[in-house]
Amino acid sequence: MRKKILVTGGAGFLGSHLCERLLADGNEVVCLDNYFTGQKENVVHLLKNPYFELIRHDVTMPFMIEVDEIFNLACPASPIHYQYNPIKTVKTSVMGAINMLGLAKRIRAKILQASTSEVYGDPKIHPQKETYWGHVNPIGDRACYDEGKRAAETLFVNYHRQNNVRIKIVRIFNTYGPRMHPNDGRVVSNFIVQALLGNDITVYGDGSQTRSFCYVDDLIDGLIRMMNTDDSFTGPVNMGNPHEFTILELAEKVISLVGSKSRIVFKPLPNDDPTQRQPDITIARNKLQWEPKVQLDEGLKSTIDYFKKIIDHSKEPIII
Ligand code: NAD
Ligand code: UDP
């Protein structure tokens, strides 16, 4: 049956892939975005589909619509962008959650929250399980994002307990792929663009910090599986690729896959940059029969191909 689905942050990196997949599955999709870090170009190819609708709206303001499901993705995800206007980032997470949960309550829609591994902060437990409460600096540079997302989780569980809203919480770990913005600022897009342009590869700190990188198609598949689970399963559930790499290993891999002459240079490590991150995905495996299929080399190759085309066709210089 065709469902009507709202995707907030739908013109962003993950949101645009999600809209595409939901439409391909035969649903009607309403994409809502304020274009802070997303862009119309990410979804322009969907506009010819009569079941797709694009609306400029900021989730900090109330919004009314009749839909069956809501995927709440609106929020800048890259540290440079979420730290640009930290107060707005908190508002987006918290007021966005209140507005979307209020809507879900009123229209009895099911609602999924794009939460994050950042709720674990700089984790002291490794790998991270959903039962871990985290290690977050509430007054640090990343707090606007981390605490905003933690408060959003609190709002989700309380709307569920108090008002029986059907909720799903997914804690997404570093995800990459085509349609990341060349100036997004996150590590995978930075390194690929730098390698393709022959610029220095900027490793922050000594590069010994780790991340686990999930390819976008795997993540989107996981989000949809989660939305389709029984109402009794609310999460939170970790979603990410459990293969862990140091940032220096990633830099070397990108240089070799691109065949680049770029040099690695070391820059200061940002404040509170987590030293390690790896998801325990036992719950996703058991409850959703989900695990990532695309490993880093393969995912990097398709992301590199995407950025090659972007750089070749860009009318403006890409400075990174
Ligand atoms: P993105 O920056 O590409 O997408 C975010 C989208 O939200 C953009 O289109 C932006 O314009 C929109 N947006 C921001 N503030 C808004 C507002 N106030 N009102 C309406 N729209 C607004 O980032 P992404 O990687 O696609 O992330 C999507 C979601 O997934 C975010 O909530 C992010 O926190 C979460 N997430 C992503 C990752 C990842 O690795 N990609 C990891 C953890 C969590
Ligand atoms: N990083 C880096 N060089 C860059 C961008 C990021 O070394 O040009 C590092 C960053 O310090 C962090 C890791 O890569 O340790 C992942 O950063 P990203 O911003 O992608 O996401 P995070 O997981 O920190 O939110």
Tab-separated table of C-alpha atoms and ligand atoms in Angstrom:
chain	number	residue	atom	x	y	z
A	1	MET	CA	0.000	0.000	0.000
A	2	ARG	CA	1.293	3.480	-0.881
A	3	LYS	CA	2.213	5.343	2.306
A	4	LYS	CA	2.537	9.115	2.650
A	5	ILE	CA	5.872	9.891	4.280
A	6	LEU	CA	7.440	13.133	5.546
A	7	VAL	CA	11.247	13.397	5.481
A	8	THR	CA	12.650	16.407	7.358
A	9	GLY	CA	16.146	17.331	6.229
A	10	GLY	CA	15.213	15.552	2.990
A	11	ALA	CA	17.419	17.734	0.775
A	12	GLY	CA	20.551	16.776	2.718
A	13	PHE	CA	22.987	13.940	2.119
A	14	LEU	CA	21.133	11.094	3.871
A	15	GLY	CA	17.685	12.645	3.392
A	16	SER	CA	17.965	12.777	-0.392
A	17	HIS	CA	18.945	9.089	-0.596
A	18	LEU	CA	16.073	8.238	1.740
A	19	CYS	CA	13.521	10.187	-0.367
A	20	GLU	CA	14.792	8.421	-3.487
A	21	ARG	CA	14.493	4.962	-1.920
A	22	LEU	CA	11.022	5.629	-0.419
A	23	LEU	CA	9.743	6.784	-3.815
A	24	ALA	CA	11.293	3.749	-5.529
A	25	ASP	CA	9.420	1.575	-3.031
A	26	GLY	CA	6.151	3.134	-4.276
A	27	ASN	CA	5.465	5.682	-1.537
A	28	GLU	CA	4.431	9.324	-1.636
A	29	VAL	CA	7.160	11.542	-0.178
A	30	VAL	CA	7.078	15.066	1.201
A	31	CYS	CA	10.582	16.486	1.615
A	32	LEU	CA	10.939	19.385	4.024
A	33	ASP	CA	14.169	21.369	4.331
A	34	ASN	CA	15.465	24.878	5.084
A	35	TYR	CA	18.532	24.308	2.827
A	36	PHE	CA	21.046	25.167	5.553
A	37	THR	CA	23.400	22.313	4.627
A	38	GLY	CA	21.189	20.591	2.064
A	39	GLN	CA	20.420	21.750	-1.440
A	40	LYS	CA	17.690	21.495	-4.049
A	41	GLU	CA	20.200	19.909	-6.447
A	42	ASN	CA	20.159	16.778	-4.266
A	43	VAL	CA	16.483	16.149	-5.005
A	44	VAL	CA	15.859	18.050	-8.252
A	45	HIS	CA	15.812	14.747	-10.183
A	46	LEU	CA	12.867	13.601	-8.026
A	47	LEU	CA	10.680	16.614	-8.856
A	48	LYS	CA	9.355	14.995	-12.033
A	49	ASN	CA	7.808	12.254	-9.902
A	50	PRO	CA	4.189	13.260	-9.160
A	51	TYR	CA	4.422	11.515	-5.778
A	52	PHE	CA	7.272	13.797	-4.637
A	53	GLU	CA	6.795	17.225	-3.041
A	54	LEU	CA	9.487	19.662	-1.878
A	55	ILE	CA	8.744	22.248	0.817
A	56	ARG	CA	11.023	24.952	2.226
A	57	HIS	CA	10.401	24.993	5.956
A	58	ASP	CA	12.396	25.284	9.158
A	59	VAL	CA	11.607	22.546	11.712
A	60	THR	CA	11.967	25.004	14.589
A	61	MET	CA	8.551	26.315	13.438
A	62	PRO	CA	5.381	24.181	13.717
A	63	PHE	CA	4.257	22.360	10.580
A	64	MET	CA	0.960	20.638	9.787
A	65	ILE	CA	0.417	17.840	7.306
A	66	GLU	CA	-1.347	14.455	7.168
A	67	VAL	CA	1.165	11.615	6.740
A	68	ASP	CA	1.580	8.007	7.880
A	69	GLU	CA	5.257	8.218	8.814
A	70	ILE	CA	7.862	10.870	9.652
A	71	PHE	CA	11.638	10.471	9.309
A	72	ASN	CA	13.164	13.329	11.338
A	73	LEU	CA	16.592	14.020	9.825
A	74	ALA	CA	16.692	17.823	9.890
A	75	CYS	CA	19.917	18.924	11.618
A	76	PRO	CA	23.369	19.890	10.358
A	77	ALA	CA	25.646	16.882	10.899
A	78	SER	CA	29.159	18.128	10.139
A	79	PRO	CA	31.050	19.670	13.092
A	80	ILE	CA	31.974	22.856	11.190
A	81	HIS	CA	28.345	23.422	10.209
A	82	TYR	CA	26.714	22.534	13.523
A	83	GLN	CA	29.221	24.735	15.383
A	84	TYR	CA	28.625	27.704	13.019
A	85	ASN	CA	25.464	28.710	14.927
A	86	PRO	CA	25.370	26.447	17.992
A	87	ILE	CA	22.198	27.979	19.452
A	88	LYS	CA	20.378	27.284	16.200
A	89	THR	CA	21.686	23.700	16.263
A	90	VAL	CA	20.180	23.121	19.715
A	91	LYS	CA	16.915	24.713	18.563
A	92	THR	CA	16.815	22.529	15.462
A	93	SER	CA	17.269	19.339	17.475
A	94	VAL	CA	15.041	20.214	20.410
A	95	MET	CA	12.305	22.401	18.911
A	96	GLY	CA	12.403	20.307	15.736
A	97	ALA	CA	11.769	17.181	17.828
A	98	ILE	CA	8.962	18.900	19.786
A	99	ASN	CA	7.285	20.113	16.594
A	100	MET	CA	7.564	16.774	14.798
A	101	LEU	CA	6.521	14.728	17.857
A	102	GLY	CA	3.558	17.051	18.400
A	103	LEU	CA	2.589	16.493	14.776
A	104	ALA	CA	3.040	12.717	15.074
A	105	LYS	CA	0.877	12.697	18.196
A	106	ARG	CA	-1.882	14.720	16.555
A	107	ILE	CA	-2.042	12.741	13.306
A	108	ARG	CA	-1.075	9.388	14.891
A	109	ALA	CA	1.948	8.963	12.615
A	110	LYS	CA	4.911	6.738	13.315
A	111	ILE	CA	8.107	8.794	13.760
A	112	LEU	CA	11.809	7.916	13.450
A	113	GLN	CA	14.580	10.045	14.915
A	114	ALA	CA	17.999	10.251	13.232
A	115	SER	CA	20.053	10.206	16.416
A	116	THR	CA	23.795	9.778	16.470
A	117	SER	CA	26.819	7.990	17.906
A	118	GLU	CA	27.672	11.433	19.337
A	119	VAL	CA	25.244	10.704	22.183
A	120	TYR	CA	28.125	8.519	23.481
A	121	GLY	CA	30.504	11.541	23.360
A	122	ASP	CA	34.160	10.511	23.761
A	123	PRO	CA	33.274	6.944	24.786
A	124	LYS	CA	34.990	5.083	27.589
A	125	ILE	CA	33.300	1.806	26.590
A	126	HIS	CA	34.419	0.173	23.359
A	127	PRO	CA	32.698	-0.823	21.120
A	128	GLN	CA	29.616	1.187	22.036
A	129	LYS	CA	26.424	-0.647	23.003
A	130	GLU	CA	23.016	1.029	23.257
A	131	THR	CA	23.057	0.490	27.033
A	132	TYR	CA	26.075	2.827	27.429
A	133	TRP	CA	25.060	6.281	28.748
A	134	GLY	CA	27.970	8.090	27.184
A	135	HIS	CA	30.678	10.542	28.136
A	136	VAL	CA	29.677	13.975	26.864
A	137	ASN	CA	31.079	17.389	27.782
A	138	PRO	CA	27.896	19.484	28.244
A	139	ILE	CA	29.730	22.805	27.766
A	140	GLY	CA	32.152	21.815	24.997
A	141	ASP	CA	32.233	22.827	21.316
A	142	ARG	CA	30.323	19.695	20.273
A	143	ALA	CA	27.689	20.000	23.016
A	144	CYS	CA	25.189	21.896	20.846
A	145	TYR	CA	24.949	18.798	18.666
A	146	ASP	CA	25.499	16.037	21.239
A	147	GLU	CA	23.234	17.450	23.932
A	148	GLY	CA	20.647	18.575	21.369
A	149	LYS	CA	20.444	15.008	20.069
A	150	ARG	CA	20.368	13.579	23.606
A	151	ALA	CA	17.492	15.915	24.541
A	152	ALA	CA	15.703	14.861	21.343
A	153	GLU	CA	15.987	11.197	22.413
A	154	THR	CA	14.536	12.164	25.809
A	155	LEU	CA	11.617	13.899	24.102
A	156	PHE	CA	11.027	10.870	21.887
A	157	VAL	CA	10.863	8.360	24.756
A	158	ASN	CA	8.635	10.670	26.804
A	159	TYR	CA	6.153	11.268	23.984
A	160	HIS	CA	6.064	7.488	23.690
A	161	ARG	CA	5.559	6.828	27.425
A	162	GLN	CA	3.166	9.714	28.067
A	163	ASN	CA	1.221	9.885	24.795
A	164	ASN	CA	1.778	6.468	23.172
A	165	VAL	CA	3.423	8.032	20.142
A	166	ARG	CA	4.955	5.273	18.014
A	167	ILE	CA	8.670	6.105	17.996
A	168	LYS	CA	11.893	4.685	16.551
A	169	ILE	CA	15.351	5.928	17.560
A	170	VAL	CA	18.373	5.112	15.399
A	171	ARG	CA	21.887	6.066	16.533
A	172	ILE	CA	23.723	6.587	13.259
A	173	PHE	CA	27.520	6.159	13.138
A	174	ASN	CA	29.706	7.960	10.548
A	175	THR	CA	28.072	7.458	7.170
A	176	TYR	CA	29.496	8.597	3.826
A	177	GLY	CA	28.784	8.377	0.114
A	178	PRO	CA	27.766	10.240	-3.015
A	179	ARG	CA	25.930	13.552	-2.527
A	180	MET	CA	27.954	14.675	0.456
A	181	HIS	CA	28.649	18.336	-0.213
A	182	PRO	CA	32.261	19.003	-1.369
A	183	ASN	CA	32.537	21.604	1.418
A	184	ASP	CA	30.685	19.462	3.966
A	185	GLY	CA	33.803	19.372	6.147
A	186	ARG	CA	33.489	15.763	7.295
A	187	VAL	CA	36.504	13.555	6.933
A	188	VAL	CA	35.594	11.295	3.992
A	189	SER	CA	34.509	14.108	1.664
A	190	ASN	CA	37.425	16.311	2.763
A	191	PHE	CA	40.039	13.631	2.066
A	192	ILE	CA	38.563	12.593	-1.290
A	193	VAL	CA	38.240	16.161	-2.584
A	194	GLN	CA	41.741	17.019	-1.343
A	195	ALA	CA	43.183	13.886	-2.993
A	196	LEU	CA	41.413	14.560	-6.298
A	197	LEU	CA	42.605	18.183	-6.362
A	198	GLY	CA	46.143	17.181	-5.375
A	199	ASN	CA	45.892	19.342	-2.239
A	200	ASP	CA	47.354	18.438	1.138
A	201	ILE	CA	45.315	15.874	3.089
A	202	THR	CA	44.486	17.484	6.434
A	203	VAL	CA	44.729	14.922	9.234
A	204	TYR	CA	43.662	16.460	12.550
A	205	GLY	CA	45.822	15.447	15.514
A	206	ASP	CA	48.172	12.511	14.894
A	207	GLY	CA	45.472	10.548	13.054
A	208	SER	CA	45.349	7.768	15.660
A	209	GLN	CA	41.690	8.514	16.505
A	210	THR	CA	39.311	5.943	15.017
A	211	ARG	CA	35.962	5.957	13.237
A	212	SER	CA	33.860	3.190	11.618
A	213	PHE	CA	32.485	4.173	8.220
A	214	CYS	CA	29.128	3.028	6.856
A	215	TYR	CA	28.177	3.367	3.184
A	216	VAL	CA	24.989	5.351	2.594
A	217	ASP	CA	22.994	2.562	0.839
A	218	ASP	CA	23.447	0.247	3.831
A	219	LEU	CA	22.342	2.955	6.250
A	220	ILE	CA	19.219	3.846	4.258
A	221	ASP	CA	18.256	0.181	4.138
A	222	GLY	CA	18.640	0.049	7.933
A	223	LEU	CA	16.494	3.157	8.513
A	224	ILE	CA	13.662	1.684	6.442
A	225	ARG	CA	13.903	-1.687	8.182
A	226	MET	CA	13.722	0.081	11.534
A	227	MET	CA	10.665	2.115	10.538
A	228	ASN	CA	8.935	-1.120	9.489
A	229	THR	CA	9.485	-2.977	12.774
A	230	ASP	CA	6.726	-3.824	15.201
A	231	ASP	CA	5.480	-0.845	17.300
A	232	SER	CA	6.832	-2.470	20.472
A	233	PHE	CA	10.427	-2.016	19.256
A	234	THR	CA	11.368	1.643	19.762
A	235	GLY	CA	15.157	1.383	19.892
A	236	PRO	CA	17.526	3.047	20.378
A	237	VAL	CA	19.437	0.937	17.909
A	238	ASN	CA	23.011	1.527	16.705
A	239	MET	CA	23.474	1.639	12.952
A	240	GLY	CA	26.912	1.723	11.392
A	241	ASN	CA	29.674	-0.410	9.982
A	242	PRO	CA	31.615	-2.115	12.796
A	243	HIS	CA	34.948	-2.116	10.860
A	244	GLU	CA	37.090	0.457	12.608
A	245	PHE	CA	39.925	2.470	11.009
A	246	THR	CA	42.296	5.145	12.227
A	247	ILE	CA	41.976	8.479	10.444
A	248	LEU	CA	45.555	8.058	9.207
A	249	GLU	CA	44.615	4.691	7.655
A	250	LEU	CA	41.672	6.380	5.945
A	251	ALA	CA	43.942	9.102	4.547
A	252	GLU	CA	46.368	6.500	3.155
A	253	LYS	CA	43.529	4.463	1.664
A	254	VAL	CA	42.037	7.490	-0.095
A	255	ILE	CA	45.420	8.550	-1.499
A	256	SER	CA	46.019	5.058	-2.859
A	257	LEU	CA	42.513	4.589	-4.328
A	258	VAL	CA	42.632	8.004	-6.026
A	259	GLY	CA	46.248	7.455	-7.120
A	260	SER	CA	46.951	10.928	-5.783
A	261	LYS	CA	50.239	12.752	-5.217
A	262	SER	CA	48.772	14.591	-2.217
A	263	ARG	CA	50.850	14.795	0.967
A	264	ILE	CA	49.466	14.163	4.420
A	265	VAL	CA	49.747	17.210	6.713
A	266	PHE	CA	48.877	17.276	10.402
A	267	LYS	CA	46.595	20.001	11.821
A	268	PRO	CA	45.496	20.640	15.420
A	269	LEU	CA	42.933	18.214	16.804
A	270	PRO	CA	39.579	19.978	17.438
A	271	ASN	CA	38.394	20.167	21.077
A	272	ASP	CA	36.633	17.071	22.431
A	273	ASP	CA	37.234	15.091	19.215
A	274	PRO	CA	36.281	11.500	20.191
A	275	THR	CA	39.331	9.221	20.298
A	276	GLN	CA	37.542	6.029	19.276
A	277	ARG	CA	34.216	4.989	17.824
A	278	GLN	CA	32.840	1.618	16.813
A	279	PRO	CA	29.236	0.455	16.934
A	280	ASP	CA	28.119	-2.782	18.539
A	281	ILE	CA	25.367	-3.743	16.081
A	282	THR	CA	24.110	-6.889	17.818
A	283	ILE	CA	20.625	-5.393	18.285
A	284	ALA	CA	20.361	-4.328	14.622
A	285	ARG	CA	21.522	-7.801	13.548
A	286	ASN	CA	19.011	-9.599	15.767
A	287	LYS	CA	15.988	-7.311	15.530
A	288	LEU	CA	16.307	-6.035	11.968
A	289	GLN	CA	18.399	-8.794	10.347
A	290	TRP	CA	20.532	-5.864	9.225
A	291	GLU	CA	24.235	-5.525	8.745
A	292	PRO	CA	26.287	-3.439	6.337
A	293	LYS	CA	27.199	-5.104	3.029
A	294	VAL	CA	29.465	-2.476	1.467
A	295	GLN	CA	33.001	-2.402	2.824
A	296	LEU	CA	35.191	0.674	2.898
A	297	ASP	CA	37.228	0.174	-0.307
A	298	GLU	CA	34.133	-0.436	-2.410
A	299	GLY	CA	32.179	2.448	-0.874
A	300	LEU	CA	35.131	4.806	-1.238
A	301	LYS	CA	35.478	3.902	-4.928
A	302	SER	CA	31.892	4.913	-5.739
A	303	THR	CA	32.209	8.053	-3.612
A	304	ILE	CA	35.451	8.965	-5.428
A	305	ASP	CA	33.700	8.465	-8.809
A	306	TYR	CA	30.931	10.811	-7.657
A	307	PHE	CA	33.339	13.544	-6.553
A	308	LYS	CA	35.349	13.226	-9.802
A	309	LYS	CA	32.177	14.154	-11.725
A	310	ILE	CA	31.317	17.004	-9.328
A	311	ILE	CA	34.801	18.501	-9.610
A	312	ASP	CA	34.867	18.149	-13.418
A	313	HIS	CA	31.493	19.884	-13.783
A	314	SER	CA	31.792	22.487	-11.033
A	315	LYS	CA	31.426	26.046	-12.349
A	316	GLU	CA	33.015	27.500	-9.230
A	317	PRO	CA	36.408	26.599	-7.763
A	318	ILE	CA	36.179	24.117	-4.880
A	319	ILE	CA	38.413	25.406	-2.094
A	320	ILE	CA	39.073	23.061	0.757
B	1	NAD	P1	23.191	17.018	6.070
B	1	NAD	O1	23.746	18.233	6.703
B	1	NAD	O2	23.569	16.711	4.667
B	1	NAD	O3	21.591	17.005	6.145
B	1	NAD	C1	20.846	17.688	7.107
B	1	NAD	C2	19.668	18.356	6.412
B	1	NAD	O4	18.852	19.025	7.394
B	1	NAD	C3	20.115	19.435	5.406
B	1	NAD	O5	19.397	19.281	4.206
B	1	NAD	C4	19.765	20.742	6.105
B	1	NAD	O6	19.513	21.798	5.199
B	1	NAD	C5	18.537	20.321	6.894
B	1	NAD	N1	18.269	21.192	8.051
B	1	NAD	C6	19.153	21.636	8.979
B	1	NAD	N2	18.537	22.419	9.878
B	1	NAD	C7	17.229	22.466	9.521
B	1	NAD	C8	16.084	23.123	10.035
B	1	NAD	N3	16.158	23.883	11.135
B	1	NAD	N4	14.895	22.956	9.409
B	1	NAD	C9	14.800	22.188	8.287
B	1	NAD	N5	15.854	21.555	7.739
B	1	NAD	C10	17.057	21.694	8.349
B	1	NAD	O7	23.590	15.795	7.028
B	1	NAD	P2	23.285	14.228	6.916
B	1	NAD	O8	24.574	13.522	7.020
B	1	NAD	O9	22.398	13.958	5.770
B	1	NAD	O10	22.508	13.979	8.285
B	1	NAD	C11	21.112	13.777	8.329
B	1	NAD	C12	20.701	13.433	9.759
B	1	NAD	O11	21.361	12.239	10.177
B	1	NAD	C13	21.050	14.513	10.776
B	1	NAD	O12	20.014	14.617	11.722
B	1	NAD	C14	22.299	13.976	11.438
B	1	NAD	O13	22.445	14.441	12.748
B	1	NAD	C15	22.053	12.478	11.386
B	1	NAD	N6	23.326	11.742	11.417
B	1	NAD	C16	24.108	11.660	10.311
B	1	NAD	C17	25.313	10.973	10.386
B	1	NAD	C18	26.217	10.811	9.198
B	1	NAD	O14	27.300	10.264	9.352
B	1	NAD	N7	25.847	11.197	7.996
B	1	NAD	C19	25.731	10.403	11.595
B	1	NAD	C20	24.915	10.549	12.717
B	1	NAD	C21	23.702	11.197	12.608
B	2	UDP	N1	39.164	14.861	10.455
B	2	UDP	C1	40.433	15.013	9.921
B	2	UDP	N2	40.579	15.818	8.828
B	2	UDP	C2	39.530	16.451	8.243
B	2	UDP	C3	38.223	16.273	8.786
B	2	UDP	C4	38.092	15.470	9.915
B	2	UDP	O1	41.414	14.442	10.422
B	2	UDP	O2	39.748	17.157	7.236
B	2	UDP	C5	39.002	13.960	11.634
B	2	UDP	C6	38.250	14.567	12.801
B	2	UDP	O3	39.130	15.275	13.661
B	2	UDP	C7	37.672	13.327	13.454
B	2	UDP	C8	37.414	12.387	12.285
B	2	UDP	O4	38.226	12.849	11.221
B	2	UDP	O5	38.611	12.728	14.312
B	2	UDP	C9	35.963	12.353	11.840
B	2	UDP	O6	35.553	13.670	11.637
B	2	UDP	P1	34.129	14.059	11.035
B	2	UDP	O7	34.032	15.544	11.083
B	2	UDP	O8	33.945	13.393	9.729
B	2	UDP	O9	33.048	13.389	12.001
B	2	UDP	P2	32.933	13.198	13.599
B	2	UDP	O10	32.886	11.735	13.755
B	2	UDP	O11	34.113	13.795	14.287
B	2	UDP	O12	31.671	13.907	13.928
